[in-house]
PDB file of C-alpha atoms in Angstrom:
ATOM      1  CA  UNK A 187     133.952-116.957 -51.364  1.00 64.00           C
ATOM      2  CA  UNK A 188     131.457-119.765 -51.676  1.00 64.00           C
ATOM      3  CA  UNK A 189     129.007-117.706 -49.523  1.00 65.00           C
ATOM      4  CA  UNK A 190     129.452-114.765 -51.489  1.00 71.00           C
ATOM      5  CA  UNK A 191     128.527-116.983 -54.414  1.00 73.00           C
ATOM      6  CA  UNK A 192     125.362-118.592 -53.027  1.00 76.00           C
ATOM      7  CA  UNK A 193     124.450-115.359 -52.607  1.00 77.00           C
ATOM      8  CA  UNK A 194     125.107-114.021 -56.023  1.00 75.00           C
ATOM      9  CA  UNK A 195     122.816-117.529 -57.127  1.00 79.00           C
ATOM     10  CA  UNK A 196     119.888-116.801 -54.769  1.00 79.00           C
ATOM     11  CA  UNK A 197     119.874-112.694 -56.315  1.00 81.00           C
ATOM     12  CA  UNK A 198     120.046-114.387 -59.959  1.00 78.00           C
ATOM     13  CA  UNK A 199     116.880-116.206 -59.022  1.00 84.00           C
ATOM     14  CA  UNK A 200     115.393-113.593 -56.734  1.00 81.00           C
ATOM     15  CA  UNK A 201     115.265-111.542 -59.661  1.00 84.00           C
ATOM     16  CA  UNK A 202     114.774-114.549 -62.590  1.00 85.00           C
ATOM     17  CA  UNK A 203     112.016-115.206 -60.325  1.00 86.00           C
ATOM     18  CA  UNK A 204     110.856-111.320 -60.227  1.00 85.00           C
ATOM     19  CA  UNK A 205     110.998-111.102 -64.086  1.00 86.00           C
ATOM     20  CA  UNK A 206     108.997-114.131 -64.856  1.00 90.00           C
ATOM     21  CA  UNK A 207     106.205-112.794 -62.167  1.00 86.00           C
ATOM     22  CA  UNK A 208     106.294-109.652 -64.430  1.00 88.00           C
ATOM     23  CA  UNK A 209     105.910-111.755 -67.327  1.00 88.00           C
ATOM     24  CA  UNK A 210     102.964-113.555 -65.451  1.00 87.00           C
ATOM     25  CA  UNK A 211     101.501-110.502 -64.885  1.00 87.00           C
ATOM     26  CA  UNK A 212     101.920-109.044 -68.005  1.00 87.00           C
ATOM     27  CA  UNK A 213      99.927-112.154 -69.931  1.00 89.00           C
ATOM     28  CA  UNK A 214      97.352-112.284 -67.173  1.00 87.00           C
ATOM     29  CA  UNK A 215      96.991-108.369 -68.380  1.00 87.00           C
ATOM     30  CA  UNK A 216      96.811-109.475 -71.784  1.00 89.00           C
ATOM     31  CA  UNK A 217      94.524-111.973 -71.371  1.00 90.00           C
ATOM     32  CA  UNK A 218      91.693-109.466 -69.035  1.00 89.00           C
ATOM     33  CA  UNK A 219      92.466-107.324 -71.952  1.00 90.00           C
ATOM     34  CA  UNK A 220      91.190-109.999 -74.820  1.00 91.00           C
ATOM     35  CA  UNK A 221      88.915-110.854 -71.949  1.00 88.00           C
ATOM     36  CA  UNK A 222      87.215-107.737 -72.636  1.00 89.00           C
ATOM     37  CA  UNK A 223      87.128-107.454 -76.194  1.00 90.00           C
ATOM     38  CA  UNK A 224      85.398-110.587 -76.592  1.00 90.00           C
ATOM     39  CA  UNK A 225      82.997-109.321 -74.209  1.00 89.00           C
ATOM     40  CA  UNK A 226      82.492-106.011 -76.194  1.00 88.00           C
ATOM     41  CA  UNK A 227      82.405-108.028 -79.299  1.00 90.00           C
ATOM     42  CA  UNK A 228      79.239-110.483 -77.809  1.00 90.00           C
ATOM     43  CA  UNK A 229      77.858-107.317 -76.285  1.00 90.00           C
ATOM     44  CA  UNK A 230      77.977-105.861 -80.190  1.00 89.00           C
ATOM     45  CA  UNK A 231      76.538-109.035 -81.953  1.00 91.00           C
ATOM     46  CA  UNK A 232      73.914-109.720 -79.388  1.00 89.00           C
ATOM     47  CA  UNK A 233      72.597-106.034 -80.312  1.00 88.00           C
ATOM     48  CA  UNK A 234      72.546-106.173 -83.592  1.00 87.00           C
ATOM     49  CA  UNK A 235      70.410-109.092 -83.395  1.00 89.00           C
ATOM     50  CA  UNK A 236      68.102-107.766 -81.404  1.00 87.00           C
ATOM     51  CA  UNK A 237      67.873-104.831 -84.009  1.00 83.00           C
ATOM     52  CA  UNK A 238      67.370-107.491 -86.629  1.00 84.00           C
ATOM     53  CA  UNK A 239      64.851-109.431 -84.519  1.00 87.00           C
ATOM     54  CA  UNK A 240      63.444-106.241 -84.171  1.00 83.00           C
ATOM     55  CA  UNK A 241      63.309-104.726 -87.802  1.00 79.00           C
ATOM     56  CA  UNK A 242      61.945-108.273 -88.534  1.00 84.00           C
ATOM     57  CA  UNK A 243      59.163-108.019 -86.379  1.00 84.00           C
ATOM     58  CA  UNK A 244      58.495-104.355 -88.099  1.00 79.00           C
ATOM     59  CA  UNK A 245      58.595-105.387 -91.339  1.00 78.00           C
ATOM     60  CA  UNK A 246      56.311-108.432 -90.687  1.00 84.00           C
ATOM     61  CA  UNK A 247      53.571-106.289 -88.857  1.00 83.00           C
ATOM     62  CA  UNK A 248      53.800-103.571 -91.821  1.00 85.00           C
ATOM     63  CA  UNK A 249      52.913-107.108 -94.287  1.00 87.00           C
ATOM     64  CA  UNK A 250      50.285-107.872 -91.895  1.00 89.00           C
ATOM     65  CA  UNK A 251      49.402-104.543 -92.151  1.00 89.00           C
ATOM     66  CA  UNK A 252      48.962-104.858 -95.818  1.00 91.00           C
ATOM     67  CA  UNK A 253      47.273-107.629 -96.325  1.00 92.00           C
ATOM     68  CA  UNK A 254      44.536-105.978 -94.218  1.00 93.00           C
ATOM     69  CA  UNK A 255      44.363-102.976 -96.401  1.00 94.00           C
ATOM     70  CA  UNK A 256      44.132-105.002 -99.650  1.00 95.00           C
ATOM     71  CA  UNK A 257      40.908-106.712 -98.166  1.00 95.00           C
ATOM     72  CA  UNK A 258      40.246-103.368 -97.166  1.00 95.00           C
ATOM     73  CA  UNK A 259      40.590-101.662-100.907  1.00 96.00           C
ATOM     74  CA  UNK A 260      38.984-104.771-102.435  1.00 96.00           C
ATOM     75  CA  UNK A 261      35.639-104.489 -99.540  1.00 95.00           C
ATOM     76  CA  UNK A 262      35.338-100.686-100.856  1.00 95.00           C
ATOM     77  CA  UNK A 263      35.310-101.868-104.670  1.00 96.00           C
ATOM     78  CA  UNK A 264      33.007-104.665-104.543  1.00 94.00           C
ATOM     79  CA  UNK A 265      30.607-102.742-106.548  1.00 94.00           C
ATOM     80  CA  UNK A 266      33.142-103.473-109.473  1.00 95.00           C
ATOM     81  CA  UNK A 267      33.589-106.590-111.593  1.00 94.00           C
ATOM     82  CA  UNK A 268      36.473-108.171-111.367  1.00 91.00           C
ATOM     83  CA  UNK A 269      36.899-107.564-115.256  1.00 91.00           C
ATOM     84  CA  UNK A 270      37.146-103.828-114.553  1.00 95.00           C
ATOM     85  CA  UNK A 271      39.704-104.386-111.710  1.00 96.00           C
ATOM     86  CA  UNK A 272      41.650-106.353-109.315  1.00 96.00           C
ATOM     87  CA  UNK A 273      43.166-105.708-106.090  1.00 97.00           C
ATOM     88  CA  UNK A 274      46.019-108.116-104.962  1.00 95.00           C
ATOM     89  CA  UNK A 275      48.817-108.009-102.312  1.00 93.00           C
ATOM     90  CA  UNK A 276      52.237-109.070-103.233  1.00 91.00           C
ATOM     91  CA  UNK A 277      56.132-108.761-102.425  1.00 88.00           C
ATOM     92  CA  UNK A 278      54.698-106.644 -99.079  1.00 88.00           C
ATOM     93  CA  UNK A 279      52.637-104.089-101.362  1.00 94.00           C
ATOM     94  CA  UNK A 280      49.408-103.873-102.622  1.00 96.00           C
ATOM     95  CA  UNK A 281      48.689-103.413-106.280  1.00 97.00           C
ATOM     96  CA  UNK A 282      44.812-102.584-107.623  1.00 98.00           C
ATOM     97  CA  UNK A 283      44.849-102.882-111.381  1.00 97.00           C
ATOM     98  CA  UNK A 284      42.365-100.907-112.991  1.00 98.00           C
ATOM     99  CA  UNK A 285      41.624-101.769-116.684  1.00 97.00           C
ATOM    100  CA  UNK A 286      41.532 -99.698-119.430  1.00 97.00           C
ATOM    101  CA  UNK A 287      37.794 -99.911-120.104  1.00 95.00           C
ATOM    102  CA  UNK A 288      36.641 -98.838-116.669  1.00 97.00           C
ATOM    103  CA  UNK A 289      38.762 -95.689-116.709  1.00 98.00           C
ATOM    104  CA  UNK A 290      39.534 -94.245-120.254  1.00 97.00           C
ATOM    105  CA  UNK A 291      37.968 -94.601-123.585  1.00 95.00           C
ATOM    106  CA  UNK A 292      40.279 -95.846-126.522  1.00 92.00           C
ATOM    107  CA  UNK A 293      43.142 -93.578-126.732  1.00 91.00           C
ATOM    108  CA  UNK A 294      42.180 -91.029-124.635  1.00 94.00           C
ATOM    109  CA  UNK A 295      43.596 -89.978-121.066  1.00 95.00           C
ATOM    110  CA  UNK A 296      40.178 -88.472-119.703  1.00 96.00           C
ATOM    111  CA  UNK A 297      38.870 -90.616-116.982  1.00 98.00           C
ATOM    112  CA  UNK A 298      35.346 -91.483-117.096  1.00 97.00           C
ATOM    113  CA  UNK A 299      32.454 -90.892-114.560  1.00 96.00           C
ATOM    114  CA  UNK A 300      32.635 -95.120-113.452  1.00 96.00           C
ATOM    115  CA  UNK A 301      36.048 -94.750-113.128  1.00 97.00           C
ATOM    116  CA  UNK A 302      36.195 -91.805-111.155  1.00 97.00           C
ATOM    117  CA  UNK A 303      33.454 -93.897-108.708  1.00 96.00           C
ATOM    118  CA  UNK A 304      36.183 -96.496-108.318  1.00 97.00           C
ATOM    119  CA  UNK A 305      39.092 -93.586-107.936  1.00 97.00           C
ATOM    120  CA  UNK A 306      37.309 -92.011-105.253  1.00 96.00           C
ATOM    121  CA  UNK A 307      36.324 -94.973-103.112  1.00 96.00           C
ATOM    122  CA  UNK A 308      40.141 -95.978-103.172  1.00 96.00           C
ATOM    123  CA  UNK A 309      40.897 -92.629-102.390  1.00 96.00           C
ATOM    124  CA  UNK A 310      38.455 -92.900 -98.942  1.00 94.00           C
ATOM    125  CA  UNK A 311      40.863 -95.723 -97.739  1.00 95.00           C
ATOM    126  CA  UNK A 312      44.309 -93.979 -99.013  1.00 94.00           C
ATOM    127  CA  UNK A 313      42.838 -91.176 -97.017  1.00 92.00           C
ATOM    128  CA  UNK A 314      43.326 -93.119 -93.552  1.00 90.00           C
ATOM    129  CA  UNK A 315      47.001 -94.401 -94.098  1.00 88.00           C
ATOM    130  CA  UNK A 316      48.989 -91.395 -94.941  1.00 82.00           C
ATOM    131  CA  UNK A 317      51.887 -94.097 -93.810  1.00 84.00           C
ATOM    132  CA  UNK A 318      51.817 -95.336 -97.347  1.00 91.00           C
ATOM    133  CA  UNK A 319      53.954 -94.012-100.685  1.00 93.00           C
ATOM    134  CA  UNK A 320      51.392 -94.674-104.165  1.00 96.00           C
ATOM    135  CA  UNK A 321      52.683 -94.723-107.315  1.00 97.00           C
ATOM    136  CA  UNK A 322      50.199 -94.312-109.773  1.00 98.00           C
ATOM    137  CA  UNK A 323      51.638 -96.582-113.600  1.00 98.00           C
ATOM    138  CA  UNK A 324      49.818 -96.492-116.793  1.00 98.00           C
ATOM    139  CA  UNK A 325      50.312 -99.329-118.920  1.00 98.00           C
ATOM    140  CA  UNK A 326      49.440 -99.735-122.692  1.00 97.00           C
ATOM    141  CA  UNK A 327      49.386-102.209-125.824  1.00 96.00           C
ATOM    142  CA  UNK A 328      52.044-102.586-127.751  1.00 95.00           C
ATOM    143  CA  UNK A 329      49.934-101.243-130.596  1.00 94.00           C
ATOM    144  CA  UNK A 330      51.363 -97.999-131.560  1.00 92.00           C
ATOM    145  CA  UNK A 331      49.666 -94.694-130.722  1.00 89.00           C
ATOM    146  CA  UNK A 332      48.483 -92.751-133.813  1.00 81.00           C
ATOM    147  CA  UNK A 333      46.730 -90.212-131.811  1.00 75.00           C
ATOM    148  CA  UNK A 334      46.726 -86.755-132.632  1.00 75.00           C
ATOM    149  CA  UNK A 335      47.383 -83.236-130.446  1.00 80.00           C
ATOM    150  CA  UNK A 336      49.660 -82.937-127.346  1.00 84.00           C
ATOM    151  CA  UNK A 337      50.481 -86.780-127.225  1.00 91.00           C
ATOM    152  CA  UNK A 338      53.404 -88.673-129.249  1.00 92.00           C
ATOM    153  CA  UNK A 339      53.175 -92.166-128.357  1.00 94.00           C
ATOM    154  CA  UNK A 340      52.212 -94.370-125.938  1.00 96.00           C
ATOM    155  CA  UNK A 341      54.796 -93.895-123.408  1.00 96.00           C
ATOM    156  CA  UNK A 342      53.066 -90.341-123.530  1.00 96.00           C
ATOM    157  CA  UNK A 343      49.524 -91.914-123.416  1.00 96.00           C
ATOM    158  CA  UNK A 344      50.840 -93.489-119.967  1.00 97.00           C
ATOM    159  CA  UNK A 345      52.343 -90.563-118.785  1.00 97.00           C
ATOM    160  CA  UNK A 346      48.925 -88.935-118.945  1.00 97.00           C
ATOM    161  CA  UNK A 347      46.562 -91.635-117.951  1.00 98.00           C
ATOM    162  CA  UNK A 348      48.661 -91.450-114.837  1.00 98.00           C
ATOM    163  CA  UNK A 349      48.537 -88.577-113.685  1.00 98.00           C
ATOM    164  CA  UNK A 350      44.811 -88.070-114.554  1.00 98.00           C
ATOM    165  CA  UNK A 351      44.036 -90.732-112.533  1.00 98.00           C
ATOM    166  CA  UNK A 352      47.070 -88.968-109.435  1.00 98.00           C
ATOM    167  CA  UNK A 353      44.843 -85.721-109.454  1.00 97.00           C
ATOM    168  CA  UNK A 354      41.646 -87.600-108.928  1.00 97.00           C
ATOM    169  CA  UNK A 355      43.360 -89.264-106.207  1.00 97.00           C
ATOM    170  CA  UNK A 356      44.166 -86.041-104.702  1.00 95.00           C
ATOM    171  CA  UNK A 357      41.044 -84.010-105.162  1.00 94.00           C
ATOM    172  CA  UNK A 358      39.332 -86.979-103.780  1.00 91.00           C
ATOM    173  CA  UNK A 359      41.389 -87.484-100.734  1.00 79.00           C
ATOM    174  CA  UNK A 360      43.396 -86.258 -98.048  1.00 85.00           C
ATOM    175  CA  UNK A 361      46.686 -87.977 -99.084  1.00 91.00           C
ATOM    176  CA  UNK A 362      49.909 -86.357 -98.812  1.00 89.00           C
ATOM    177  CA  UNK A 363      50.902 -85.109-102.188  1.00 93.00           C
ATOM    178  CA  UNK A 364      54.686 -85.861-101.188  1.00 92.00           C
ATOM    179  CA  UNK A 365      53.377 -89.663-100.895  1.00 91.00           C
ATOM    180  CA  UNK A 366      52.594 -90.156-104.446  1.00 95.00           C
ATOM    181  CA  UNK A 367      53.813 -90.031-107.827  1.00 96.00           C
ATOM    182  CA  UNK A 368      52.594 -90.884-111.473  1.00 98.00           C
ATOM    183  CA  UNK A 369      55.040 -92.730-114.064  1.00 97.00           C
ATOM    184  CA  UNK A 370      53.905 -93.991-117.628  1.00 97.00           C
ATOM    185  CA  UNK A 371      55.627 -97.695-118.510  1.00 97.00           C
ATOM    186  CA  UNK A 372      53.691 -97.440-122.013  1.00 97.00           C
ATOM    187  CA  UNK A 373      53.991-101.130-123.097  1.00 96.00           C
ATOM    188  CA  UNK A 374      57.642-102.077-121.431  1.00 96.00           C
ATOM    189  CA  UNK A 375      56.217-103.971-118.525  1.00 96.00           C
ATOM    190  CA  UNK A 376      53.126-106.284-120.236  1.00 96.00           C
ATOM    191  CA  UNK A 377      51.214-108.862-118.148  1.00 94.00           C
ATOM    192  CA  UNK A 378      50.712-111.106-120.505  1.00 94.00           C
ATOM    193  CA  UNK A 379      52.953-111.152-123.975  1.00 92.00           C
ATOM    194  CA  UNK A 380      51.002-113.073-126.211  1.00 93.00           C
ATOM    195  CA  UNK A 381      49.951-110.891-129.221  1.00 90.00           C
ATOM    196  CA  UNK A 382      46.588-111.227-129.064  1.00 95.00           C
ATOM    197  CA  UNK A 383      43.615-109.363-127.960  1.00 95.00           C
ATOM    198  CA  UNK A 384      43.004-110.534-125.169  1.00 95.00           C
ATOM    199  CA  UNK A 385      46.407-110.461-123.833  1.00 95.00           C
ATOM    200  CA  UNK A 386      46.479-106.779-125.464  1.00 96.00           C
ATOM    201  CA  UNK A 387      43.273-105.708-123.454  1.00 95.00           C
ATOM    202  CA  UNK A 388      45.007-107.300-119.867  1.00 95.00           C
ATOM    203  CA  UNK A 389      48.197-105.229-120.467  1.00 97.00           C
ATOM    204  CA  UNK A 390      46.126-101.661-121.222  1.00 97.00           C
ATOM    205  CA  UNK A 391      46.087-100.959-117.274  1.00 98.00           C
ATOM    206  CA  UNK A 392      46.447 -98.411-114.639  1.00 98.00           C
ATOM    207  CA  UNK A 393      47.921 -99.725-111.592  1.00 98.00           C
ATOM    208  CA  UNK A 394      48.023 -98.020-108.442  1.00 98.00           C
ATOM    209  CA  UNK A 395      50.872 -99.647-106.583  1.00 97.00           C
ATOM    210  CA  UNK A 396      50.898 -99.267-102.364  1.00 96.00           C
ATOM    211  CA  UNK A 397      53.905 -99.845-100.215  1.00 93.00           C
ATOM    212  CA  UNK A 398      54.877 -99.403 -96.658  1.00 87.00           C
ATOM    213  CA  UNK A 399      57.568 -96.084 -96.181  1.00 80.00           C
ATOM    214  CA  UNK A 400      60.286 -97.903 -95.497  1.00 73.00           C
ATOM    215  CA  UNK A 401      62.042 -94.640 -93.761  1.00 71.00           C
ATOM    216  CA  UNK A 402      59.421 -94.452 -91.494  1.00 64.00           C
ATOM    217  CA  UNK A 403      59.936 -98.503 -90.315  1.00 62.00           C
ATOM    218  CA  UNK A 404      63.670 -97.521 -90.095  1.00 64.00           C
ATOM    219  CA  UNK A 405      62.339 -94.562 -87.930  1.00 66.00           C
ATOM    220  CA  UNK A 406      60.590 -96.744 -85.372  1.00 60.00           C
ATOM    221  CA  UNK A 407      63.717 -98.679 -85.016  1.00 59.00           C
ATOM    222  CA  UNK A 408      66.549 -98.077 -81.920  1.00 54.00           C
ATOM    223  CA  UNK A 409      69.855 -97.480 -83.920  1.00 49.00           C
TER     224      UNK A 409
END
């Protein structure tokens, strides 16, 4: 009878034994398996960083990039005084500021023979970076329009000293007419608010505004 019972006591631990080994086995499973997903999850971070790394390094060669085209624009203009236009590169674009007088007469949206000069030699660079998306803004006083004919007011004035100065851009160069667009700010977006004239003659501008295609960066990229 005692026999019998040692015997019955070495099964119970046989298989107590048995069952923790399954147990055992079962975190040692569990573990590989978390294992794993860590692995997967470092595997997922360190590629996204490298797409970051990467999209950095785009986006800092496309600034680069800019920068040379605003010496660029400005080496093509240097004809003009730098009271008939400037040409500086911010925020990754590159914005040339034409003023009123070099373009347009007093209230009218007809540009004139210096300003289609300047129009044209911008156009020769746009010409070479079909890359880029223009938007072309007019930008007047905040003295109200009293003009007669097809035009209301000065956000209409903008409107139409914009896209005079778009279809000069376009008859002048080969640039992508999907790459550009014209938009009149009239005098919502002044330079300088003072109210006086000379803040008044700063703020009657057309600005031609350049920036990379983003989509196209994005393009470049390995997603």
């Amino acid at each position: 009878a005692m026999l019998a019972r040692s015997e019955q006591q070495l099964q119970d631990k046989d298989l107590e034994l048995e069952s923790k080994n399954m147990e055992l086995a079962g975190k040692d499973e569990e573990l590989r398996n978390r294992d794993s997903q860590l692995a997967d999850a470092q595997r997922s971070i360190e590629e996204q960083a490298a797409r970051l790394r990467e999209l950095e390094a785009a986006l800092s060669a496309k600034d680069s990039a800019m920068a040379e085209l605003r010496n660029t624009i400005a080496n093509a203009l240097v004809d003009f005084s730098s009271d008939e236009l400037a040409v500086h590169h911010k925020d990754g674009k590159v914005y040339v500021s034409l003023e009123e007088q070099l373009l347009f007469a007093s209230g009218k949206y007809d540009v004139n023979d210096k300003g289609v000069q300047a129009l044209r030699k911008i156009a020769s660079v746009l010409a070479t970076h079909s890359e880029l998306d223009i938007v072309v803004e007019g930008h007047t006083d905040n003295v109200p329009y009293n003009g007669r004919g097809v035009l209301i007011d000065n956000w209409d004035l903008s409107v139409k000293r914009a896209t005079s100065v778009l279809r000069i851009l376009l008859d002048s160069g080969n640039i992508p007419p999907a790459r550009i667009q014209a938009s009149g700010r009239a005098d919502s977006s002044p330079i300088d608010s003072a109210n006086t004239p000379e803040a008044r003659r700063k703020n009657r501008r057309t600005e031609i505004i350049l920036a990379p295609n983003i989509d196209q960066i994005l393009s470049t990229l390995k997603y």
